[in-house]
Short mmCIF file of C-alpha atoms in Angstrom, two decimals:
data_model
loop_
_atom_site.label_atom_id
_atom_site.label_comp_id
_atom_site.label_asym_id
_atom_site.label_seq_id
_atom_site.Cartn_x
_atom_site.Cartn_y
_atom_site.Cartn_z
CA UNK O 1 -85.36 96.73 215.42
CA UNK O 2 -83.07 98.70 216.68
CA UNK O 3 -84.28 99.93 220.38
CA UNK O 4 -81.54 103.02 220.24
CA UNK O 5 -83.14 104.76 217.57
CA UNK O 6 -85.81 106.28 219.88
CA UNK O 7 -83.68 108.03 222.28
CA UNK O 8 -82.37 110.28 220.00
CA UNK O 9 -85.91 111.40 218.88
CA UNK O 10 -87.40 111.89 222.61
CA UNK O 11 -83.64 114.40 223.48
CA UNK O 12 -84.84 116.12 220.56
CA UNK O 13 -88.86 116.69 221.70
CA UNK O 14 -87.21 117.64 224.99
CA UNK O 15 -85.07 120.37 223.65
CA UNK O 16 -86.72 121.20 221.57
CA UNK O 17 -89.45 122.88 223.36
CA UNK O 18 -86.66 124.36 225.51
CA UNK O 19 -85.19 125.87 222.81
CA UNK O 20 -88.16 127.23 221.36
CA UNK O 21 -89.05 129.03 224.80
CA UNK O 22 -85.88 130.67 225.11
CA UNK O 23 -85.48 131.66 221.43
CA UNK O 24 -88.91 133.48 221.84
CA UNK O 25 -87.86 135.09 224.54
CA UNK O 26 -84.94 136.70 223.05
CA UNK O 27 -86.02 137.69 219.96
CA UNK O 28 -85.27 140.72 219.19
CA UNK O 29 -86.42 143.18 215.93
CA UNK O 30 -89.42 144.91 214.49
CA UNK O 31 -92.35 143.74 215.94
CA UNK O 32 -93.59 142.17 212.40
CA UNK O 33 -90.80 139.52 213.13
CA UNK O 34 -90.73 139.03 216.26
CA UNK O 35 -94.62 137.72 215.97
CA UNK O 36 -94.02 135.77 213.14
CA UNK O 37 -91.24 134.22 214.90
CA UNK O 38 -93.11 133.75 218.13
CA UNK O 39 -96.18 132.67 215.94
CA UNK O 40 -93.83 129.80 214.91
CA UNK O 41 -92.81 128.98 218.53
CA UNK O 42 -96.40 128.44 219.60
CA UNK O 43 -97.16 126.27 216.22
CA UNK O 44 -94.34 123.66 216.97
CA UNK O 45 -95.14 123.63 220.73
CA UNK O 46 -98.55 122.68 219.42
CA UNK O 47 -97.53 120.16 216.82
CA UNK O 48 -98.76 122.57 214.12
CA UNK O 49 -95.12 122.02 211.90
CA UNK O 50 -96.51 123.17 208.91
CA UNK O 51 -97.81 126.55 209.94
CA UNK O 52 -94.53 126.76 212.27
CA UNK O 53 -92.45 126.62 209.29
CA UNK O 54 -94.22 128.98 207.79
CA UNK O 55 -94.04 131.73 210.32
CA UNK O 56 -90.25 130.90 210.80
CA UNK O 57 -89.43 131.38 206.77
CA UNK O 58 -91.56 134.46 207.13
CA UNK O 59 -89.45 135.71 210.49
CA UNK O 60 -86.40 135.13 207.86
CA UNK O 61 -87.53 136.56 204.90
CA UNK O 62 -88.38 139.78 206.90
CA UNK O 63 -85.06 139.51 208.88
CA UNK O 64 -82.17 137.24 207.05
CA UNK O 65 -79.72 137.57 209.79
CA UNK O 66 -82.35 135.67 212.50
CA UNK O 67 -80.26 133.11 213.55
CA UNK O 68 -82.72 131.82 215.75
CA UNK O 69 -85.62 131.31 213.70
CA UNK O 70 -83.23 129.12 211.28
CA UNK O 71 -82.61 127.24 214.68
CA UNK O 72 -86.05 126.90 215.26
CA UNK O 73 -87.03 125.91 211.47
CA UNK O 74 -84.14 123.88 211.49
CA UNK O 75 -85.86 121.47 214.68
CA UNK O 76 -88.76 121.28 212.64
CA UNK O 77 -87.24 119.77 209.56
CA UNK O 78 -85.54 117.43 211.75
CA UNK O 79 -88.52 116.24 213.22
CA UNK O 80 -91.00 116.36 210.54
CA UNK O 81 -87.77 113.75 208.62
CA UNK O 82 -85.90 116.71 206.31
CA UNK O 83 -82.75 116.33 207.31
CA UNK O 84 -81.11 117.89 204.27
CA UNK O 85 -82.97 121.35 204.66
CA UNK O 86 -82.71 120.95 208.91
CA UNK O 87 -78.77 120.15 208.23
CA UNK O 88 -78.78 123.53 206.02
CA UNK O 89 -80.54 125.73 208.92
CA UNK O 90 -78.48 124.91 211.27
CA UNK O 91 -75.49 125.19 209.47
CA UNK O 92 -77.08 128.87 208.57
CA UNK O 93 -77.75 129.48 212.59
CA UNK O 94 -73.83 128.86 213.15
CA UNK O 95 -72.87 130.94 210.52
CA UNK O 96 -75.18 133.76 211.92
CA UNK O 97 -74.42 133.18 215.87
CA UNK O 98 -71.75 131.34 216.45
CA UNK O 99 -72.24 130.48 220.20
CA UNK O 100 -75.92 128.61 219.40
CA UNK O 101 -74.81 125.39 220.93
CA UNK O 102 -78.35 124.07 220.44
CA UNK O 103 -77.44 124.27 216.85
CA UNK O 104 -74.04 122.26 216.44
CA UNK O 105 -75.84 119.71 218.68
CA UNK O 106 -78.81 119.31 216.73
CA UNK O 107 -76.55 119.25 213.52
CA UNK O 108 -74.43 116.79 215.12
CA UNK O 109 -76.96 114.59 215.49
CA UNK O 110 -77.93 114.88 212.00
CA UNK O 111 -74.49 113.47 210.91
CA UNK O 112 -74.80 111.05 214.03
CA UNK O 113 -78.12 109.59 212.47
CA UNK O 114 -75.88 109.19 209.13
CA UNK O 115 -73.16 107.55 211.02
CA UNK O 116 -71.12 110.39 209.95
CA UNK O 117 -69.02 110.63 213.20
CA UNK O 118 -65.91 112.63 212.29
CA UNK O 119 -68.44 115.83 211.60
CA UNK O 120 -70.83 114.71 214.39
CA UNK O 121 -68.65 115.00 217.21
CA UNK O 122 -66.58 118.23 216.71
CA UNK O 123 -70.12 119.67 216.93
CA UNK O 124 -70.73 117.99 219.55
CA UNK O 125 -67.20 118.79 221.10
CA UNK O 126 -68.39 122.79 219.88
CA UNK O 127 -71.83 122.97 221.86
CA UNK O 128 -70.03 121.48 225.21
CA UNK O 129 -67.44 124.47 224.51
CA UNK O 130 -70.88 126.70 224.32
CA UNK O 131 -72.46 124.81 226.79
CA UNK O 132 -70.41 122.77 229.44
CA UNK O 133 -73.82 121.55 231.50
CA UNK O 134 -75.13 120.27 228.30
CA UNK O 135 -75.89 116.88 229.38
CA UNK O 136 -77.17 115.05 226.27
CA UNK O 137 -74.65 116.39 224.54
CA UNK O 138 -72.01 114.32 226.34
CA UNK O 139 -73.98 111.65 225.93
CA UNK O 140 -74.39 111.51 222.34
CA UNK O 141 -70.54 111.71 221.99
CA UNK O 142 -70.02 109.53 224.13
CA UNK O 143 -71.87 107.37 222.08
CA UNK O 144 -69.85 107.96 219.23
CA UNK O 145 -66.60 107.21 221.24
CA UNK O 146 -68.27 103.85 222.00
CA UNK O 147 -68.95 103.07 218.55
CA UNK O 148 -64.76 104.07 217.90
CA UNK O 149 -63.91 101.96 220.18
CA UNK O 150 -62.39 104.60 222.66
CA UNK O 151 -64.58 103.18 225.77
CA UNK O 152 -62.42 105.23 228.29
CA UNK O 153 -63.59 108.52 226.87
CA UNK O 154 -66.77 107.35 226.27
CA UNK O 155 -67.10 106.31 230.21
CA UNK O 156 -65.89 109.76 230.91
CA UNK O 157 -68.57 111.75 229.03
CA UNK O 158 -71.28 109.13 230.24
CA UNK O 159 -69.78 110.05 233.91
CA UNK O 160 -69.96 114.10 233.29
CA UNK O 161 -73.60 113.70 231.96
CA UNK O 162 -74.54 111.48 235.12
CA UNK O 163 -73.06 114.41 237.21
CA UNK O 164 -74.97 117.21 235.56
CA UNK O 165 -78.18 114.92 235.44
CA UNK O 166 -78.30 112.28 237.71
CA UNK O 167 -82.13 111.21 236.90
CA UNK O 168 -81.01 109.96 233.56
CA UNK O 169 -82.02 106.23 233.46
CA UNK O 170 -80.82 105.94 229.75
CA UNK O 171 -77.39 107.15 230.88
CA UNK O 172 -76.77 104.64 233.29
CA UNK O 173 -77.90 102.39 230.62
CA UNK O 174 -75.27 103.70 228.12
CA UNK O 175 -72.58 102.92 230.73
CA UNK O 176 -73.27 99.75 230.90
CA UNK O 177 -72.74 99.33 228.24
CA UNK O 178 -69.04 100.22 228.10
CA UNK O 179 -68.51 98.48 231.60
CA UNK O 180 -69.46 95.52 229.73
CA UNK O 181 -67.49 96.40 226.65
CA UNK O 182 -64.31 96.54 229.16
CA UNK O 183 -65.20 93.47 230.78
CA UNK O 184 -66.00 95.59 234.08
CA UNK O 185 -69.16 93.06 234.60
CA UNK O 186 -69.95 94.03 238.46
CA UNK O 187 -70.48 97.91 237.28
CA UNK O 188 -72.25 97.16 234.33
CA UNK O 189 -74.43 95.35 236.29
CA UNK O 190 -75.08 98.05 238.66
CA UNK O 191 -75.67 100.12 235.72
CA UNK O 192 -78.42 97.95 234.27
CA UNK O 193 -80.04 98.00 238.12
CA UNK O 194 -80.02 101.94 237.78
CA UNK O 195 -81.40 102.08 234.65
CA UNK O 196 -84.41 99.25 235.29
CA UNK O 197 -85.06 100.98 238.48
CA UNK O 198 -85.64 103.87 236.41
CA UNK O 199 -87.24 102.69 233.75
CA UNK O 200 -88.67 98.86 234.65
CA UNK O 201 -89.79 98.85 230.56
CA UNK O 202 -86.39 99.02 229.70
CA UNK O 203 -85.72 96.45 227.13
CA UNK O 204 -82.39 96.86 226.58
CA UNK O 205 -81.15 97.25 229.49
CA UNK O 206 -82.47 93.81 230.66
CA UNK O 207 -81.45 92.33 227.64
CA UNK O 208 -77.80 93.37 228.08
CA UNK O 209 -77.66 92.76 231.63
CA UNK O 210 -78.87 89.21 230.86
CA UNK O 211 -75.48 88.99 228.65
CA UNK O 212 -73.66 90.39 231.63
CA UNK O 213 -74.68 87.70 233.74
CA UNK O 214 -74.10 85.09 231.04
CA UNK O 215 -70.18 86.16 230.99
CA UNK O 216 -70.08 85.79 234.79
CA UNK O 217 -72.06 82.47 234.41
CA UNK O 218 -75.10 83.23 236.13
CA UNK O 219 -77.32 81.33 233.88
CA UNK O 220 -80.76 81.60 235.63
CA UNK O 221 -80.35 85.47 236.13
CA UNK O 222 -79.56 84.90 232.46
CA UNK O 223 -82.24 83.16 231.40
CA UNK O 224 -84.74 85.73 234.24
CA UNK O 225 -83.56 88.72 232.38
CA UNK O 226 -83.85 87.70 228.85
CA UNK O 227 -87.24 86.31 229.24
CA UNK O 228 -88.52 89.49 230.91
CA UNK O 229 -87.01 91.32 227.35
CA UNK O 230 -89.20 89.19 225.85
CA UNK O 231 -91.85 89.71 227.35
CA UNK O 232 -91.78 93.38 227.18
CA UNK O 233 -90.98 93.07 223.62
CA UNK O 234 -91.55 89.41 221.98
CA UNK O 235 -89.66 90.51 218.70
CA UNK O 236 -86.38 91.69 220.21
CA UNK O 237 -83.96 88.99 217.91
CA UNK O 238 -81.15 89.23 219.97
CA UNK O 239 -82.72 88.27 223.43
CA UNK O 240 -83.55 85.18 221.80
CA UNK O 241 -79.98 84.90 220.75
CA UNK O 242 -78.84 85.31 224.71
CA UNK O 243 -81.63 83.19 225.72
CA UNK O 244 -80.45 80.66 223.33
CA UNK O 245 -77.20 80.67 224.21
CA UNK O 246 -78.05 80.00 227.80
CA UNK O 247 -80.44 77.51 226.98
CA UNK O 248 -77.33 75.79 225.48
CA UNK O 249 -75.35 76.00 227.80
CA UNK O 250 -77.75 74.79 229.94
CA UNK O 251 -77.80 71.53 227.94
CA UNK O 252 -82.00 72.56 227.57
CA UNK O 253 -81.26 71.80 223.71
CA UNK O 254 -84.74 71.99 222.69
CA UNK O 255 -85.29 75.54 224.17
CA UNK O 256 -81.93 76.51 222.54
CA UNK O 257 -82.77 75.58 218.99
CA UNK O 258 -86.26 76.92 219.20
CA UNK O 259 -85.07 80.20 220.62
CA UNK O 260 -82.48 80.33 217.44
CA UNK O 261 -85.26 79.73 214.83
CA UNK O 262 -86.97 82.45 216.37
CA UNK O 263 -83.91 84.76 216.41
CA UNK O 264 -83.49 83.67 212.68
CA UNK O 265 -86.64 84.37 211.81
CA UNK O 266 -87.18 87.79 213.40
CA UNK O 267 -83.60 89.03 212.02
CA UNK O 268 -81.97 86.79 209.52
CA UNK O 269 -78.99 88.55 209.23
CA UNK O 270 -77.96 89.29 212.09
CA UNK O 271 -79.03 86.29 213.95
CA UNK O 272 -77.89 84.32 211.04
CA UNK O 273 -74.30 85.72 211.78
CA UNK O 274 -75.05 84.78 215.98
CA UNK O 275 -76.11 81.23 214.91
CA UNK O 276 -72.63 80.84 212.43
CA UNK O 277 -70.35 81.95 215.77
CA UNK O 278 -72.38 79.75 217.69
CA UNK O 279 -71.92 76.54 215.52
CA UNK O 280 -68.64 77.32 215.37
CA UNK O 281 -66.97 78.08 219.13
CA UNK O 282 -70.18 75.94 221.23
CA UNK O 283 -71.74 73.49 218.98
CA UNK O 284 -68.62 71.04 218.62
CA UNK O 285 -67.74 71.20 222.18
CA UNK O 286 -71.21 70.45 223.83
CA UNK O 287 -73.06 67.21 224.07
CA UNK O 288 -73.97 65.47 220.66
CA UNK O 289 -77.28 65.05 222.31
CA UNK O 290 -78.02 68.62 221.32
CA UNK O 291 -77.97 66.84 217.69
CA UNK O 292 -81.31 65.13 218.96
CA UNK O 293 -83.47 68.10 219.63
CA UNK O 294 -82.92 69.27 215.91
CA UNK O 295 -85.93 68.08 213.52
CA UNK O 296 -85.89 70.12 210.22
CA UNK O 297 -88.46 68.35 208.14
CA UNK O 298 -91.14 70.77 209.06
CA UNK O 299 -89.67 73.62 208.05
CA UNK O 300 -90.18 75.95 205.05
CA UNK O 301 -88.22 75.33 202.13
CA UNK O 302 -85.95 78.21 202.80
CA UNK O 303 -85.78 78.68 205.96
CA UNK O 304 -81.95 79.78 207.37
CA UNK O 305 -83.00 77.84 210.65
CA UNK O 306 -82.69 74.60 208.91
CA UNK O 307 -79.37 75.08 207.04
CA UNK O 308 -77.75 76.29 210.22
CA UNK O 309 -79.44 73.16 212.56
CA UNK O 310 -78.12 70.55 209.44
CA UNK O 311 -74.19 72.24 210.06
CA UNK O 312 -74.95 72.27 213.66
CA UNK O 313 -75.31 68.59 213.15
CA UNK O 314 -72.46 68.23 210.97
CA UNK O 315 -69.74 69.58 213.13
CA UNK O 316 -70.62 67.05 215.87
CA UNK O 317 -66.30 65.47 216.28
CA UNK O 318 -67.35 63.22 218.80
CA UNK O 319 -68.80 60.91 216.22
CA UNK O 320 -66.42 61.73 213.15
CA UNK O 321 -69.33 61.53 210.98
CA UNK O 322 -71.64 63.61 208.70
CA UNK O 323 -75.29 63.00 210.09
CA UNK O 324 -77.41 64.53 207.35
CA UNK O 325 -80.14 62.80 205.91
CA UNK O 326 -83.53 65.34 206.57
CA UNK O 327 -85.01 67.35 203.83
CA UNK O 328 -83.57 68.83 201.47
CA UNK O 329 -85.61 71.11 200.31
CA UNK O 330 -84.42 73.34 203.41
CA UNK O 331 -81.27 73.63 201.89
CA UNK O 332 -80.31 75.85 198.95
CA UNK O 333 -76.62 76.21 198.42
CA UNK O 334 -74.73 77.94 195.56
CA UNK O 335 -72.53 74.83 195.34
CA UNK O 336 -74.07 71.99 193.45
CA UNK O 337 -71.33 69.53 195.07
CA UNK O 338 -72.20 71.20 198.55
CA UNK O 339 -76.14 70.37 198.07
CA UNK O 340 -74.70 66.57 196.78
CA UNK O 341 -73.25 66.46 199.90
CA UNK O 342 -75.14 66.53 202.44
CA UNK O 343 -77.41 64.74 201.20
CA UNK O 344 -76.21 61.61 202.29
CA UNK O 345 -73.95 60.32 205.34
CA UNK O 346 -70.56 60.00 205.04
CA UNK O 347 -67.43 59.77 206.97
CA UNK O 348 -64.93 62.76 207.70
CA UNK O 349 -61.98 60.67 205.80
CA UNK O 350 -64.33 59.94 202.30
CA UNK O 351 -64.51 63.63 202.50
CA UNK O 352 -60.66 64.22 202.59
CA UNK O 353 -60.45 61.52 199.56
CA UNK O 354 -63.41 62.61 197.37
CA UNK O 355 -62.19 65.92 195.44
CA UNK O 356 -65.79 67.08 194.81
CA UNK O 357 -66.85 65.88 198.75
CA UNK O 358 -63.83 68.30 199.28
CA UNK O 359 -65.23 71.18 197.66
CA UNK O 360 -68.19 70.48 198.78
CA UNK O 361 -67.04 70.56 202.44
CA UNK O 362 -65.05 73.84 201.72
CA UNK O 363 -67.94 75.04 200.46
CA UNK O 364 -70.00 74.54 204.04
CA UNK O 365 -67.06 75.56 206.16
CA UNK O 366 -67.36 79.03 204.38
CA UNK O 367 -70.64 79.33 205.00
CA UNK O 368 -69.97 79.30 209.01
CA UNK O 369 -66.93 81.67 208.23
CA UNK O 370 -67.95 84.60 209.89
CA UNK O 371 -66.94 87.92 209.06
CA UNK O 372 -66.14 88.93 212.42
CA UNK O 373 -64.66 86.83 214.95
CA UNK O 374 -66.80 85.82 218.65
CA UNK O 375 -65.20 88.68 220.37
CA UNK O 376 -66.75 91.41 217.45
CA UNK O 377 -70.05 89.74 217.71
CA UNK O 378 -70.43 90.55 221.14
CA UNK O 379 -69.30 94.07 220.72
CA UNK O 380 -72.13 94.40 217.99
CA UNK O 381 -74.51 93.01 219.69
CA UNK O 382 -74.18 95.02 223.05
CA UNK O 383 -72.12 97.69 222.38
CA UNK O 384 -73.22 98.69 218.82
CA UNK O 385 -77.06 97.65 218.51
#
């Protein structure tokens, strides 16, 4: 699961509310509208989003110019999951009243949620025209910078919505996470503090600190921090990855491999991908001992865990030989020459001399062929999660 996807959501409950209030309070019109609109403030403050969107399509029907009540009916179609008919009200609301920056924002993050980020941030870009103090505003684009890859203006608009709102844990968080997209591990770090001190439940944060100290090659604080994820969540597939990875690195094989099948398990493809970058840059240049710890033959018959552990095995140099000889059944290949292969030792050179071994060994190479190379794995898996 993706532990972003909240954030969004709680911004919006925030607002909302906020928006409500001072809609309400400037409403303006015959007094038959102005109490069905303010009728509809009260029923979304109370949760009551049927009944609010009634009052709000009554507040338009009786005046079609009220901007603010398709604002208002807008948030509730957003919330209640309708994003085509919220998308429509608030493109309605602009139209009206062009200087509702609650309105680009909340449409922005409509085509934010769709990972449509060339509309999403010129409305975000338009409400911090509106609005300059509007701090989650500059944090949502700067989100969207991070995910184009432009970390230095993300950094700024995670800086101008730390200066407007210091108190926001999730913003130090977000920061982070570009210092450790730039490599800047001492202030991500620092970040990650903030943002735990703030919120000690934060998952992610400790998570992605625990990758921070992996790249500065504090293992144990490693190892602290991804465990304490874990804790707090015990289905959060990529600490396992880190913790893995550690593990590893620690030459704690056993841990390693058990942390993987759990990754694997939890999220095959994306820990699938982890274990395939993982096999290829660490397995051949650690210990063959790690070879030892793996033991496939209890596994179910198509489990990913036990393909990946049987190539972990086979790209072991320091022996120049294919070591397969578990079961089988944990294998299912779309090569028939690939599934004859491994079925049996053999040596590196039969391979080079048997055409179909060849194949066969092409075959399992492009299996661990990634589609993204070590560096783009890290950036999805702590700066794009």
């Amino acid at each position: 699961m993706d532990k972003r996807v909240g954030f969004l959501g709680k911004v919006i409950a925030i607002f909302m509310i906020g928006s409500f209030l001072f809609c309400g309070s400037h409403a303006y019109g015959a007094e038959s509208e102005k109490e069905a609109f303010l009728k509809g403030v009260a029923y979304g403050q109370k949760g009551n989003y049927g009944a609010a969107i009634k009052a709000f399509t009554k507040a338009i029907e009786l005046k079609p110019d009220f901007a603010e009540a398709y604002h208002n009916r807008g948030l509730i179609y957003y919330v209640k999951g309708k994003g085509d008919k919220a998308l429509a009200d608030f493109t309605k609301a602009v139209e009206i009243k062009k200087n509702l920056a609650d309105a680009y924002f909340y449409r922005a993050s409509i085509y934010d949620s769709r990972n449509d980020l060339d509309r999403a941030l010129p409305d975000y870009t338009k409400a911090l025209e509106i609005k300059p103090d509007f701090a989650p505003a500059y944090s949502s684009r700067g989100i969207i910078f991070s995910k184009k890859g432009d970390f230095d203006k993300a950094l700024s608009d995670f800086n101008k919505a730390l200066e407007i709102q210091p108190v926001f844990g999730r913003e130090h968080y977000l920061r982070g996470k570009v210092y450790l997209s730039k490599k800047i591990f001492d202030k991500a770090i620092a970040d990650y503090n903030q943002a735990i001190e703030m919120d000690p439940k934060d998952v992610d944060a400790y998570c992605d600190r625990g990758w921070a100290y992996q790249e500065t090659g504090d293992l144990k604080k490693a190892l602290a921090d991804d465990s304490k994820a874990l804790l707090l969540d015990p289905e959060y597939s990529w600490a396992y990855y880190d913790r893995g990875l550690a593990y590893f690195r620690l030459a704690e094989y056993k841990s390693a491999i058990s942390d993987y099948k759990k990754a694997v398990k939890l999220n095959p493809k994306g820990a699938s991908d982890a274990l395939k970058e993982f096999i290829k840059h660490e397995g051949s240049q650690e210990s063959p001992e790690a070879s030892k710890a793996v033991n496939v033959t209890d596994l179910e018959p198509k489990d990913s865990g036990a393909l990946y552990d049987r190539l972990l095995e086979y790209f072991r140099p320091a022996t120049g030989e294919v070591v397969f000889s578990g079961d089988k059944r944990a294998v299912e290949l779309d090569s028939k020459s690939a599934r004859d292969a491994i079925q049996e030792p053999v040596k590196h050179e039969d391979l080079a001399k048997d055409s179909k071994a060849e194949e066969a060994s092409q075959a399992i190479k492009n299996l661990l062929s990634p589609p993204r190379g070590w560096k783009g794995l890290i950036g999805k898996m702590h700066g794009k999660k």
